[in-house]
Short mmCIF file of C-alpha atoms in Angstrom, two decimals:
data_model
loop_
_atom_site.label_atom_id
_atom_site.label_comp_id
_atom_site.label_asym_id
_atom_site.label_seq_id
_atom_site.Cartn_x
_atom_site.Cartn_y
_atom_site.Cartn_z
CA UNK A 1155 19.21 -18.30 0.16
CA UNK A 1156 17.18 -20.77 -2.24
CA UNK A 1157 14.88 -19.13 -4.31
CA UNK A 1158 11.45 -20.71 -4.11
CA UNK A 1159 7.79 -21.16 -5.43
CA UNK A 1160 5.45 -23.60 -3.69
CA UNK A 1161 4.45 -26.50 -6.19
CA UNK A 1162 1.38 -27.83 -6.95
CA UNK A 1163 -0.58 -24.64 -7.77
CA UNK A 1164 -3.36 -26.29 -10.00
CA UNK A 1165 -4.24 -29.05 -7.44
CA UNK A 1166 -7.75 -29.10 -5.60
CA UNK A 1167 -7.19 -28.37 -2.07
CA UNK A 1168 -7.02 -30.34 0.45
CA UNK A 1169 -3.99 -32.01 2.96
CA UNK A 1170 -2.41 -32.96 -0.39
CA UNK A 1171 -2.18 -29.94 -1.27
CA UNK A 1172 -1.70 -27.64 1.80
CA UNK A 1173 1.72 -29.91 2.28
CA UNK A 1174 2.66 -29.28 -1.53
CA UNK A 1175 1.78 -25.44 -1.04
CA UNK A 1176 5.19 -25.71 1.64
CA UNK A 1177 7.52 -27.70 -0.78
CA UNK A 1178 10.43 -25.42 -1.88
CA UNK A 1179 12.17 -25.41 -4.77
CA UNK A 1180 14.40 -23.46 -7.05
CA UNK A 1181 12.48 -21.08 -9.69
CA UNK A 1182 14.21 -18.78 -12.10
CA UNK A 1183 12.44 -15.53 -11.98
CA UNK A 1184 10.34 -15.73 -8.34
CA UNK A 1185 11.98 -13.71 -5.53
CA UNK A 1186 14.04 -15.25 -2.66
CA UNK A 1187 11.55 -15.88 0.01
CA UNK A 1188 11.62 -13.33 2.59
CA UNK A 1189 13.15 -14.35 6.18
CA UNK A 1190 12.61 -14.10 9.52
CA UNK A 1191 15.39 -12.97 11.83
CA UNK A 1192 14.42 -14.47 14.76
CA UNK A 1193 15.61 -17.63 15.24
CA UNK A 1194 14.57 -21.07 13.56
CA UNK A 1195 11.32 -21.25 11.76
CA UNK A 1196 8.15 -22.53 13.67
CA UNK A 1197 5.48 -24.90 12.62
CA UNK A 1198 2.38 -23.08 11.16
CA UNK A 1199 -0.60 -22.67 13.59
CA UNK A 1200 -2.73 -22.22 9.91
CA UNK A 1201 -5.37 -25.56 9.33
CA UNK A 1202 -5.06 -27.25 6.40
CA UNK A 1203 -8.35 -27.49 5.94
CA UNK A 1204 -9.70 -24.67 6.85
CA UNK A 1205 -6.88 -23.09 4.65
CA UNK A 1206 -8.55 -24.78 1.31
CA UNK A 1207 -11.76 -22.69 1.67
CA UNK A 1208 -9.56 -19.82 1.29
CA UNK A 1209 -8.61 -21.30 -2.31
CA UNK A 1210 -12.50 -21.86 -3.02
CA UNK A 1211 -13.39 -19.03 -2.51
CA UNK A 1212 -10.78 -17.23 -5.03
CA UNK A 1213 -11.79 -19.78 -7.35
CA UNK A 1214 -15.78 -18.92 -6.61
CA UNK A 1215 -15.15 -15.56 -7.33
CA UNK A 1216 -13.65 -16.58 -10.65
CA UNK A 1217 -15.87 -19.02 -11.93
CA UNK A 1218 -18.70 -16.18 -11.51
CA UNK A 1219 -17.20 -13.64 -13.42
CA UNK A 1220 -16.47 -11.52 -10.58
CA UNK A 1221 -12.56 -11.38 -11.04
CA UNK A 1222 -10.06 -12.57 -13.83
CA UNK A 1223 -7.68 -14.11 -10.83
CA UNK A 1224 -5.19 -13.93 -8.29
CA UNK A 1225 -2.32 -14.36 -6.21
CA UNK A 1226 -2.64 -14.85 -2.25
CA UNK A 1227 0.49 -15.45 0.28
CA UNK A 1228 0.52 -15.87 3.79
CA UNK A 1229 3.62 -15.65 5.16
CA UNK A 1230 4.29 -17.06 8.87
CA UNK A 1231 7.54 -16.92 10.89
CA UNK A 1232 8.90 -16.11 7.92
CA UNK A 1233 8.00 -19.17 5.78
CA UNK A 1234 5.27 -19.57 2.97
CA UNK A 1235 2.28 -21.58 4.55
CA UNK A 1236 -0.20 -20.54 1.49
CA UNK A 1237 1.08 -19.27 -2.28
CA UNK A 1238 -1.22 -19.98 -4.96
CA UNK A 1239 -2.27 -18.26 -7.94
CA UNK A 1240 -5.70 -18.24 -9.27
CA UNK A 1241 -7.22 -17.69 -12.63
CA UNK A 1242 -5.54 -15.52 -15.81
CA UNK A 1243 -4.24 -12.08 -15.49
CA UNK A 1244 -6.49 -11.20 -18.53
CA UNK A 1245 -9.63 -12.45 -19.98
CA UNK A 1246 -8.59 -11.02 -23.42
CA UNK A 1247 -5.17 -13.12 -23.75
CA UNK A 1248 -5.89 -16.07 -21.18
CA UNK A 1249 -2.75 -15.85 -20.03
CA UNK A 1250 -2.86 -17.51 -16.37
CA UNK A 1251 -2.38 -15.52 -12.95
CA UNK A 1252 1.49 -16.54 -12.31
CA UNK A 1253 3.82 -15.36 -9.61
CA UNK A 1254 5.76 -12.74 -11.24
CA UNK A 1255 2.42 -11.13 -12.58
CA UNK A 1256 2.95 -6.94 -12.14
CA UNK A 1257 0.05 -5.18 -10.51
CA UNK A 1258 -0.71 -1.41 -10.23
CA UNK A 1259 0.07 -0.91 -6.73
CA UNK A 1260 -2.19 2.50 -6.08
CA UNK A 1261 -2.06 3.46 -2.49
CA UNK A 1262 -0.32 0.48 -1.77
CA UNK A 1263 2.90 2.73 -2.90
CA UNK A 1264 1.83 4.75 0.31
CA UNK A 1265 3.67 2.49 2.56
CA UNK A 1266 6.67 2.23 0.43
CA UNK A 1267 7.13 6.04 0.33
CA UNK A 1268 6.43 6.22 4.14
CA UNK A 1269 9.41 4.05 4.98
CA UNK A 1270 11.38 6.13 2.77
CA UNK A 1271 10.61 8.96 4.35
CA UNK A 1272 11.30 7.12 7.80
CA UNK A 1273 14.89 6.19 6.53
CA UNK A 1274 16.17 9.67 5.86
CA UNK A 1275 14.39 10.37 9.68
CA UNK A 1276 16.54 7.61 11.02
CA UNK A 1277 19.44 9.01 8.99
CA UNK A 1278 19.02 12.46 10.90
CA UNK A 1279 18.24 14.13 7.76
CA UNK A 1280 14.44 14.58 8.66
CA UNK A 1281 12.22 15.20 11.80
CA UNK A 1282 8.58 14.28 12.17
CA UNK A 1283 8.26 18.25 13.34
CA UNK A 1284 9.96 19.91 10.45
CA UNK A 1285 7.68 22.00 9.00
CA UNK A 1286 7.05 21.03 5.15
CA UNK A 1287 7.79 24.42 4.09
CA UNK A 1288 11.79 23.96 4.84
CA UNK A 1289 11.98 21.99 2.35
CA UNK A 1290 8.81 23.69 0.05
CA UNK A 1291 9.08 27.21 0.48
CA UNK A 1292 5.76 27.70 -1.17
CA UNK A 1293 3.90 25.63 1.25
CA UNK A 1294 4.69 28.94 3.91
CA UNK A 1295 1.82 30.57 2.09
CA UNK A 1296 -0.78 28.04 1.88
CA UNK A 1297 -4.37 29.03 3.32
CA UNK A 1298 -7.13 27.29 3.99
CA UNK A 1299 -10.20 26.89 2.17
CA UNK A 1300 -13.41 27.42 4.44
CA UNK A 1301 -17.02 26.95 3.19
CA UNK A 1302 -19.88 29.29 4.49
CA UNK A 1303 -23.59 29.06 3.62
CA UNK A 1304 -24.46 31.07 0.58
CA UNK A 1305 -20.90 32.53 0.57
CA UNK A 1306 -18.20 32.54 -1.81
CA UNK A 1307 -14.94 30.27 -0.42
CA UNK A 1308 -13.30 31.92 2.16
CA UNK A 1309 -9.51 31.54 2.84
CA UNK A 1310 -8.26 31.71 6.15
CA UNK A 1311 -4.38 31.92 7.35
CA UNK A 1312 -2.83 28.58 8.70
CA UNK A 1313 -3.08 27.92 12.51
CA UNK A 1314 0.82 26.12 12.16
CA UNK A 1315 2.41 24.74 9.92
CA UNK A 1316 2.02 21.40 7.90
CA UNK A 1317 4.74 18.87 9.34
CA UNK A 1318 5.82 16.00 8.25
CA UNK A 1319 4.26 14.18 10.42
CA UNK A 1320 0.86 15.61 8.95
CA UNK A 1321 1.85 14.26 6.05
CA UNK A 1322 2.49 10.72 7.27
CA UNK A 1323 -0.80 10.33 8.79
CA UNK A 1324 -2.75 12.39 6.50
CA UNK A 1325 -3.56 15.47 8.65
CA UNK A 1326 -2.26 17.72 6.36
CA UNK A 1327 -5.48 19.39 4.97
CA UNK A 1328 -4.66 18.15 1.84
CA UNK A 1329 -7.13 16.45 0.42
CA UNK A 1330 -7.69 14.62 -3.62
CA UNK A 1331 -10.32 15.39 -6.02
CA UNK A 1332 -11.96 12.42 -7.08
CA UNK A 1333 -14.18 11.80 -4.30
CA UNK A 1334 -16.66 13.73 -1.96
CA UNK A 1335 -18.34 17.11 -3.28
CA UNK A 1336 -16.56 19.93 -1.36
CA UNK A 1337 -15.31 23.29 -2.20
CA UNK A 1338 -11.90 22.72 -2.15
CA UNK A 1339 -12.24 19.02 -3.62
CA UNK A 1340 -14.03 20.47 -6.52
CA UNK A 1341 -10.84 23.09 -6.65
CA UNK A 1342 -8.59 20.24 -6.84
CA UNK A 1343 -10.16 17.75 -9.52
CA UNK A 1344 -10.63 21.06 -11.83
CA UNK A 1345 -6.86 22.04 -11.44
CA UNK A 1346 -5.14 20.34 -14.07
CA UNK A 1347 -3.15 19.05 -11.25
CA UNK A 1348 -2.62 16.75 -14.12
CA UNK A 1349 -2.01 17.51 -17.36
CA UNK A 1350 0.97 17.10 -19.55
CA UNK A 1351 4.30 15.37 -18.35
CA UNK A 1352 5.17 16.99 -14.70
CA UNK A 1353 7.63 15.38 -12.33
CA UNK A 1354 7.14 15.37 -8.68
CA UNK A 1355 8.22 19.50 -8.49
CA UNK A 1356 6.13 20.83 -10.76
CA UNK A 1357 3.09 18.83 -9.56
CA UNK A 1358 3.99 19.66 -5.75
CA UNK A 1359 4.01 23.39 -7.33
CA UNK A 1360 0.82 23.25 -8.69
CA UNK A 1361 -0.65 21.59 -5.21
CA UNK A 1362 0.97 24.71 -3.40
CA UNK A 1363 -1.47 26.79 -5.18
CA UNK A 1364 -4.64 25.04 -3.97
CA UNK A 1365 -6.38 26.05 -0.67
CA UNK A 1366 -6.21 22.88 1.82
CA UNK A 1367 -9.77 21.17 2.88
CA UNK A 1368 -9.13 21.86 6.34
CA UNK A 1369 -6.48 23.17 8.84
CA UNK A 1370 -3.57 20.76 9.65
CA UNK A 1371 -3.85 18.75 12.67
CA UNK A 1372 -7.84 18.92 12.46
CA UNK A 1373 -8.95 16.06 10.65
CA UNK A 1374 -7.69 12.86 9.05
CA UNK A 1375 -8.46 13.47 4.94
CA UNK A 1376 -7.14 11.43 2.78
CA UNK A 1377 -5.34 12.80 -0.28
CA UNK A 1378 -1.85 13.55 -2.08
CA UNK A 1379 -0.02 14.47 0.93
CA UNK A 1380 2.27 11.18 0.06
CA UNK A 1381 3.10 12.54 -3.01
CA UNK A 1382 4.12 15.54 -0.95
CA UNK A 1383 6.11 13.53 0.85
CA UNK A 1384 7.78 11.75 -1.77
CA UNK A 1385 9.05 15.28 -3.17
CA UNK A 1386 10.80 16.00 -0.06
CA UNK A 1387 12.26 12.80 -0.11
CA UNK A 1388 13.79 14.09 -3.44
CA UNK A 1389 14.86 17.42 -1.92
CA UNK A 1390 16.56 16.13 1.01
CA UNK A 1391 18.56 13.29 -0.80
CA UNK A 1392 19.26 15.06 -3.63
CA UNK A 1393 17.58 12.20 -5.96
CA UNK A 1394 14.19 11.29 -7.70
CA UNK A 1395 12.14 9.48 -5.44
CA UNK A 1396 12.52 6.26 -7.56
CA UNK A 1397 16.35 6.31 -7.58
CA UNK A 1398 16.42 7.01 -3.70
CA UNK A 1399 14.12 4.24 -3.42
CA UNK A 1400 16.13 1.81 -5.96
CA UNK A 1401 18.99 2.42 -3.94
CA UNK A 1402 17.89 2.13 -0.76
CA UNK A 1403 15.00 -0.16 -0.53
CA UNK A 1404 14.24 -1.90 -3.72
CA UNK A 1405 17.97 -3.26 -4.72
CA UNK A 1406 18.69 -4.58 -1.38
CA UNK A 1407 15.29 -5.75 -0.64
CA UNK A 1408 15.37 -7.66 -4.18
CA UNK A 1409 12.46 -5.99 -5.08
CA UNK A 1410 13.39 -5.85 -9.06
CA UNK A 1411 10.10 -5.53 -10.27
CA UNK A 1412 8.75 -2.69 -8.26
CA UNK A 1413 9.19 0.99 -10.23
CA UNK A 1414 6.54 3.78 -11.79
CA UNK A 1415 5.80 2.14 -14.69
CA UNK A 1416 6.48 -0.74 -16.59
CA UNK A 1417 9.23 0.52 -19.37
CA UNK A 1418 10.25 -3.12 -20.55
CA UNK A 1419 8.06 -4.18 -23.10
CA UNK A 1420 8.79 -8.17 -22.94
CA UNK A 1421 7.32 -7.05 -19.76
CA UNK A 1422 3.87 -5.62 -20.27
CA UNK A 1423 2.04 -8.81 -21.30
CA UNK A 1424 2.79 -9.79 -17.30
CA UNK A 1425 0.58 -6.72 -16.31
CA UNK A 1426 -2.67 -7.86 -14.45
CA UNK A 1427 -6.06 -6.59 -15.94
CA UNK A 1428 -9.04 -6.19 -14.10
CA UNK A 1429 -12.57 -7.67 -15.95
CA UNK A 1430 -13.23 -5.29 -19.06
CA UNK A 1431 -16.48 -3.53 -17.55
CA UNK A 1432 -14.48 -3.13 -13.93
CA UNK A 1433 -11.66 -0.86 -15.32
CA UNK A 1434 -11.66 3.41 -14.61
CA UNK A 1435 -12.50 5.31 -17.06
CA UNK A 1436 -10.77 8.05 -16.37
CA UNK A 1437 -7.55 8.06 -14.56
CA UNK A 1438 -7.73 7.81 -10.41
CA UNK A 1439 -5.44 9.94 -8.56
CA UNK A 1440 -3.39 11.33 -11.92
CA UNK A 1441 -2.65 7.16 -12.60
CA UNK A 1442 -3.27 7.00 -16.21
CA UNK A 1443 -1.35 3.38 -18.41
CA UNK A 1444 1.17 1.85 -16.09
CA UNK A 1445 3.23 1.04 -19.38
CA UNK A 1446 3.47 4.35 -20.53
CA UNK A 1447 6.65 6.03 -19.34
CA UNK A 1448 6.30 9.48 -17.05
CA UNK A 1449 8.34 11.96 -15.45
CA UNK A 1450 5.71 11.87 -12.34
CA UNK A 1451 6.82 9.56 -9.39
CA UNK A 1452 3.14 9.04 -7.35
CA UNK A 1453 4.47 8.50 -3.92
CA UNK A 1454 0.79 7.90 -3.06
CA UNK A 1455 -0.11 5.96 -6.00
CA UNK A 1456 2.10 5.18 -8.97
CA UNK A 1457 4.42 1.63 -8.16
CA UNK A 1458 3.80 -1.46 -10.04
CA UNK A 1459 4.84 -4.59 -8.85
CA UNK A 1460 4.94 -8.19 -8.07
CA UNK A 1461 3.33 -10.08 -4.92
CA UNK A 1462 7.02 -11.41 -4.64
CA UNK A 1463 8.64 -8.20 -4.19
CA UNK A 1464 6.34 -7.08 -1.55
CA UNK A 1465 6.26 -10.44 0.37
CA UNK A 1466 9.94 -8.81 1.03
CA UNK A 1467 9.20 -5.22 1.86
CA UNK A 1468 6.25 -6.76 4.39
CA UNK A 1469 8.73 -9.25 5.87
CA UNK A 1470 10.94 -6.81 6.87
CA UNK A 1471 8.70 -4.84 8.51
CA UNK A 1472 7.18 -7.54 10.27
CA UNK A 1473 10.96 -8.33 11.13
CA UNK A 1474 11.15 -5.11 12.51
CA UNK A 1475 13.00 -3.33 10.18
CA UNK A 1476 15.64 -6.11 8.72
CA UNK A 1477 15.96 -8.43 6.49
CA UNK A 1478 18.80 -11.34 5.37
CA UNK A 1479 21.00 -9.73 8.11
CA UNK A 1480 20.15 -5.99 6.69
CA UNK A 1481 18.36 -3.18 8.78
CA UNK A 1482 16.61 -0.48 7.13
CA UNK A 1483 14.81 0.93 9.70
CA UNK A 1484 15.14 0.85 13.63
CA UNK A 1485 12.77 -1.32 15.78
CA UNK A 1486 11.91 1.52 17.59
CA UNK A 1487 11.13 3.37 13.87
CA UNK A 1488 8.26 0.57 12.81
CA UNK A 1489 6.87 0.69 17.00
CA UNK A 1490 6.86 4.20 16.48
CA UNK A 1491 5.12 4.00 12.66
CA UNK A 1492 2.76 1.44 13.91
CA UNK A 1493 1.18 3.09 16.95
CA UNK A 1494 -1.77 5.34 16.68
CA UNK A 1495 -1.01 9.00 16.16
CA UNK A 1496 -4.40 10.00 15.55
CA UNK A 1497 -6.22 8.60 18.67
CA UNK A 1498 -8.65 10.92 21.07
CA UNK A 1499 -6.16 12.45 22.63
CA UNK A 1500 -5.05 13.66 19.59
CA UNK A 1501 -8.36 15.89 18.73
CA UNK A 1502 -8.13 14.86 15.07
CA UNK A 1503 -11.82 14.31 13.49
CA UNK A 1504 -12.35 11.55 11.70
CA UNK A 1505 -15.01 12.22 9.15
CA UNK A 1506 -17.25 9.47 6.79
CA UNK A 1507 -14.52 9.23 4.46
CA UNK A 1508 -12.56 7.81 7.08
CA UNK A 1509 -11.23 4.56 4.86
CA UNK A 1510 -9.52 2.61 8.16
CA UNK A 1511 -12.96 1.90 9.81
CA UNK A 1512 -14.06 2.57 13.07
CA UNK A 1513 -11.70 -0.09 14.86
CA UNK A 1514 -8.44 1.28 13.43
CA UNK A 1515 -6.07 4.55 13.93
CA UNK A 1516 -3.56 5.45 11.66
CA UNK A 1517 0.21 5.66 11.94
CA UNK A 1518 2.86 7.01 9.70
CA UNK A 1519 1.72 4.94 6.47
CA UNK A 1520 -0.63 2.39 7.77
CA UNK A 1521 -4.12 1.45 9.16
CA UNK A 1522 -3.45 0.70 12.95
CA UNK A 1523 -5.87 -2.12 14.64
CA UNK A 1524 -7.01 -0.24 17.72
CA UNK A 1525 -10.22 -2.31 18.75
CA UNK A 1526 -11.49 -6.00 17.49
CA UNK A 1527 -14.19 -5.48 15.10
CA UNK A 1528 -17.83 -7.67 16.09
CA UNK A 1529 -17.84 -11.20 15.30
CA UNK A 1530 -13.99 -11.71 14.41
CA UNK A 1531 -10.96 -12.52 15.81
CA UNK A 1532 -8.84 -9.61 14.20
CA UNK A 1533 -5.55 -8.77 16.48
CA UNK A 1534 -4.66 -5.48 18.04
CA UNK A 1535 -1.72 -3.90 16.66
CA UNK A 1536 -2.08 -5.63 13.20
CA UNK A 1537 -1.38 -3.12 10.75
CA UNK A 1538 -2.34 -2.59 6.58
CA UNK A 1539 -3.36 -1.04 4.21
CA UNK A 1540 -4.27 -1.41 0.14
CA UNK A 1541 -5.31 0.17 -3.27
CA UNK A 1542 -8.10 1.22 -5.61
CA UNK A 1543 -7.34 -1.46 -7.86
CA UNK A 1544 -7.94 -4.37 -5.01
CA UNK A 1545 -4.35 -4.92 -3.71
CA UNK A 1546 -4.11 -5.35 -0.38
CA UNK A 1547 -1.82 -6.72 2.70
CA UNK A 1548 -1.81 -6.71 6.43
CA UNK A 1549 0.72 -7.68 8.88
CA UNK A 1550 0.10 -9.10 12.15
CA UNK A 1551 2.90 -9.31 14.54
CA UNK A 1552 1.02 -10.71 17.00
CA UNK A 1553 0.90 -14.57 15.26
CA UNK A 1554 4.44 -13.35 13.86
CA UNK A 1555 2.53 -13.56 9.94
CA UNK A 1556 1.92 -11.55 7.17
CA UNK A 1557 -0.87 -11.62 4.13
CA UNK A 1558 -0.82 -10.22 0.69
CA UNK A 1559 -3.37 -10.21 -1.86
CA UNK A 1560 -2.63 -9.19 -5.52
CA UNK A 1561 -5.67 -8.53 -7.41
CA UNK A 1562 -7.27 -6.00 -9.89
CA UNK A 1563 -11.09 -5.19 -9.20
CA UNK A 1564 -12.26 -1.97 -8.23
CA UNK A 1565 -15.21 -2.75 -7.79
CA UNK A 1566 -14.83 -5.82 -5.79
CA UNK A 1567 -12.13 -4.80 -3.64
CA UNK A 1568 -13.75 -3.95 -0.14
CA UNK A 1569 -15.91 -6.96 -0.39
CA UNK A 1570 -12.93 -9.54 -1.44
CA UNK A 1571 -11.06 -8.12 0.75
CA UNK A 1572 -13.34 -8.50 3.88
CA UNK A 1573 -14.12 -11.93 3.05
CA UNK A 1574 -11.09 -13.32 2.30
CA UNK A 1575 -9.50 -11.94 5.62
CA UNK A 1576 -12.32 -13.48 7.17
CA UNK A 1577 -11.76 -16.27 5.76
CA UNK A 1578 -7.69 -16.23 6.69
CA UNK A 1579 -8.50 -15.97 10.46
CA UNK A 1580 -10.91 -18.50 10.58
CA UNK A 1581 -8.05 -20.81 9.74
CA UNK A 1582 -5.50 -19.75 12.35
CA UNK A 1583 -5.35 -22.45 14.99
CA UNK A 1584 -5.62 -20.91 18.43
#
């Protein structure tokens, strides 16, 4: 298959452009463009047009200060119909936004790990109901952490067990520590959780000593029980998380720039940067210098990567489950990590740092579209999710398409990313 990179990436929109945005060609470096496996390729139902105030509005957001830059796809039946790269990837060395610029993924590693875990489940080597203690004795002995009025913390006994499931839709009463003021969030972001150079079984040890925020099953909270996952991932296959995902997922996706950290230094000058007064201070979620090499794997939060290599890990989900004549997971797998497992029926709270928003469930890994939100046009069943930093993608199997936005703004993320979806939709012919 013909590797490819749409041409014309400095050009003002406009039909001009739009066409050049679908002209293929061979690039060295830029990632085989992901396929579709059903059938020939469609025309685009996207607007030309309408398309180009997508582009402005990047370029806006530039020219204001807002952002350094950029790279937006959107990917239908299983062909490019926008790439374009916007702006530098760093103020400080002007180097421009290109396609094989490396972004820290975040929580955008949370799918990633979740398909993982789904692989070893299609494998037979994992069940949604085993309890996480099988494979993490210590997490037998977990209690939870209850708050009274003018009383110390209490710790109460575990109703049943944490599953795996729990883990995959974040009902595991584990929570992180960098956000709301709780008891047992306070616990966590004074732990040391941490310090020094721990790999995924001595941080899972130290998590096993923490109460959890809440009993499992209860209430969706949104913490480190990915990187959980991603330690059982280890213990069932026998190898670090990044090697079992390096041999299952990122070699035969072609996803060569995806990994913990970025260990090449002819490398690190491709590493996007947000603006110099949007950047954390301190590290988020244990994430410190994606260059700097660590023994710690973040299923939740550590991959770096490209836009490319995800355009393939997104395409094969929206393919459901293969890609280029390869399955990695069953159809019935993604239906089954798509629906929503935390609906009424359920009983699971969902409390005001409920991230998906009031129109969305949650699966195993992703934001579920349950409802249309007011005044758009937003598809049940389209699924998503992002990170701190501003990444972001959703796919929509309904209009058979895909999105992915690589970007670093903290700050500016849930705005952007509203806006520019917005904007996306409002191009779609119906």
């Amino acid at each position: 298959m013909k590797r490819w990179r749409p041409v014309g990436l400095t050009r003002r929109h406009g039909l001009a452009a739009a066409l050049a945005l679908l002209i293929l060609t061979d690039v060295a470096g830029w990632p085989a463009t992901a396929s579709a496996e059903s059938g020939p390729s469609v025309s685009s139902s996207f607007s030309p047009d309408k398309l180009g105030r997508v582009g402005d509005y990047l370029r806006n957001e530039i020219a204001s200060g807002k952002i350094p830059g950029a790279v937006l796809l959107i990917q239908q039946h299983g062909r490019p119909v926008y790439f374009q790269t916007f702006g530098v990837r760093d103020v400080a060395t002007r180097l421009p936004m290109t396609a094989d610029t490396i972004f820290r993924l975040y929580s955008m590693s949370k799918p990633v790990t979740s398909v993982a875990a789904m692989m070893l489940v299609d494998d037979g080597k994992l069940s949604l109901d085993d309890p996480v203690a099988k494979y993490i004795p210590a997490f037998a002995d977990l209690k939870v952490g209850v708050e009274k009025s003018g009383e110390a913390l209490m710790l109460e006994p575990l109703n049943r067990p944490i599953t795996i499931r729990d883990l995959l839709r974040h009902t595991s009463g584990l929570t992180y520590g960098f956000y709301g003021d709780s008891a047992v969030r306070k616990l966590y972001a004074q732990a040391n959780l941490f310090d020094g150079d721990a790999d995924n079984a001595e941080f899972v040890a130290r998590i096993a000593k923490l109460p959890l925020a809440e009993q499992p099953g209860t209430l969706w909270d949104y913490g480190h029980s990915t990187d959980v996952l991603g330690r059982i991932i280890e213990v069932v296959s026998g190898r670090s998380l990044f090697q079992f995902e390096k041999e299952r997922l990122f070699d035969p996706l072609g996803m060569t720039e995806t990994a913990y950290f970025v260990a090449d230094a002819a490398k690190q000058p491709r590493v996007a940067e947000p603006m110099p007064a949007d950047r954390f201070i301190t590290p988020v979620a244990g994430i410190r210098d994606p260059m700097t090499p660590r023994r710690w794997q973040s299923g939740g939060a550590g991959l770096v990567g490209t836009i490319g290599d995800y355009a393939r890990f997104a395409q094969m989900l929206l393919n459901g489950g293969t890609l280029d004549g390869r399955r990695y997971l069953k159809p019935e797998t993604i239906a089954l990590m798509t629906l929503d497992h935390i609906g009424p029926e359920t009983g699971i709270v969902r409390d005001q740092f409920y991230f998906p928003g009031a129109s969305s469930g949650f699966g195993l890994g992703f934001a579920v579209r349950t409802s249309t939100p007011p005044n758009t046009s937003w598809p049940l069943g389209e699924y998503r999710w992002d990170g701190v930093a501003g990444t972001f993608f959703f796919v929509d199997p309904k209009h058979d398409m895909f999105a992915i936005c690589m970007i670093q703004t903290p700050s500016q993320r849930g705005r952007i990313q509203l806006e520019l979806k917005t904007l996306i939709y409002e191009a779609l012919d119906r």
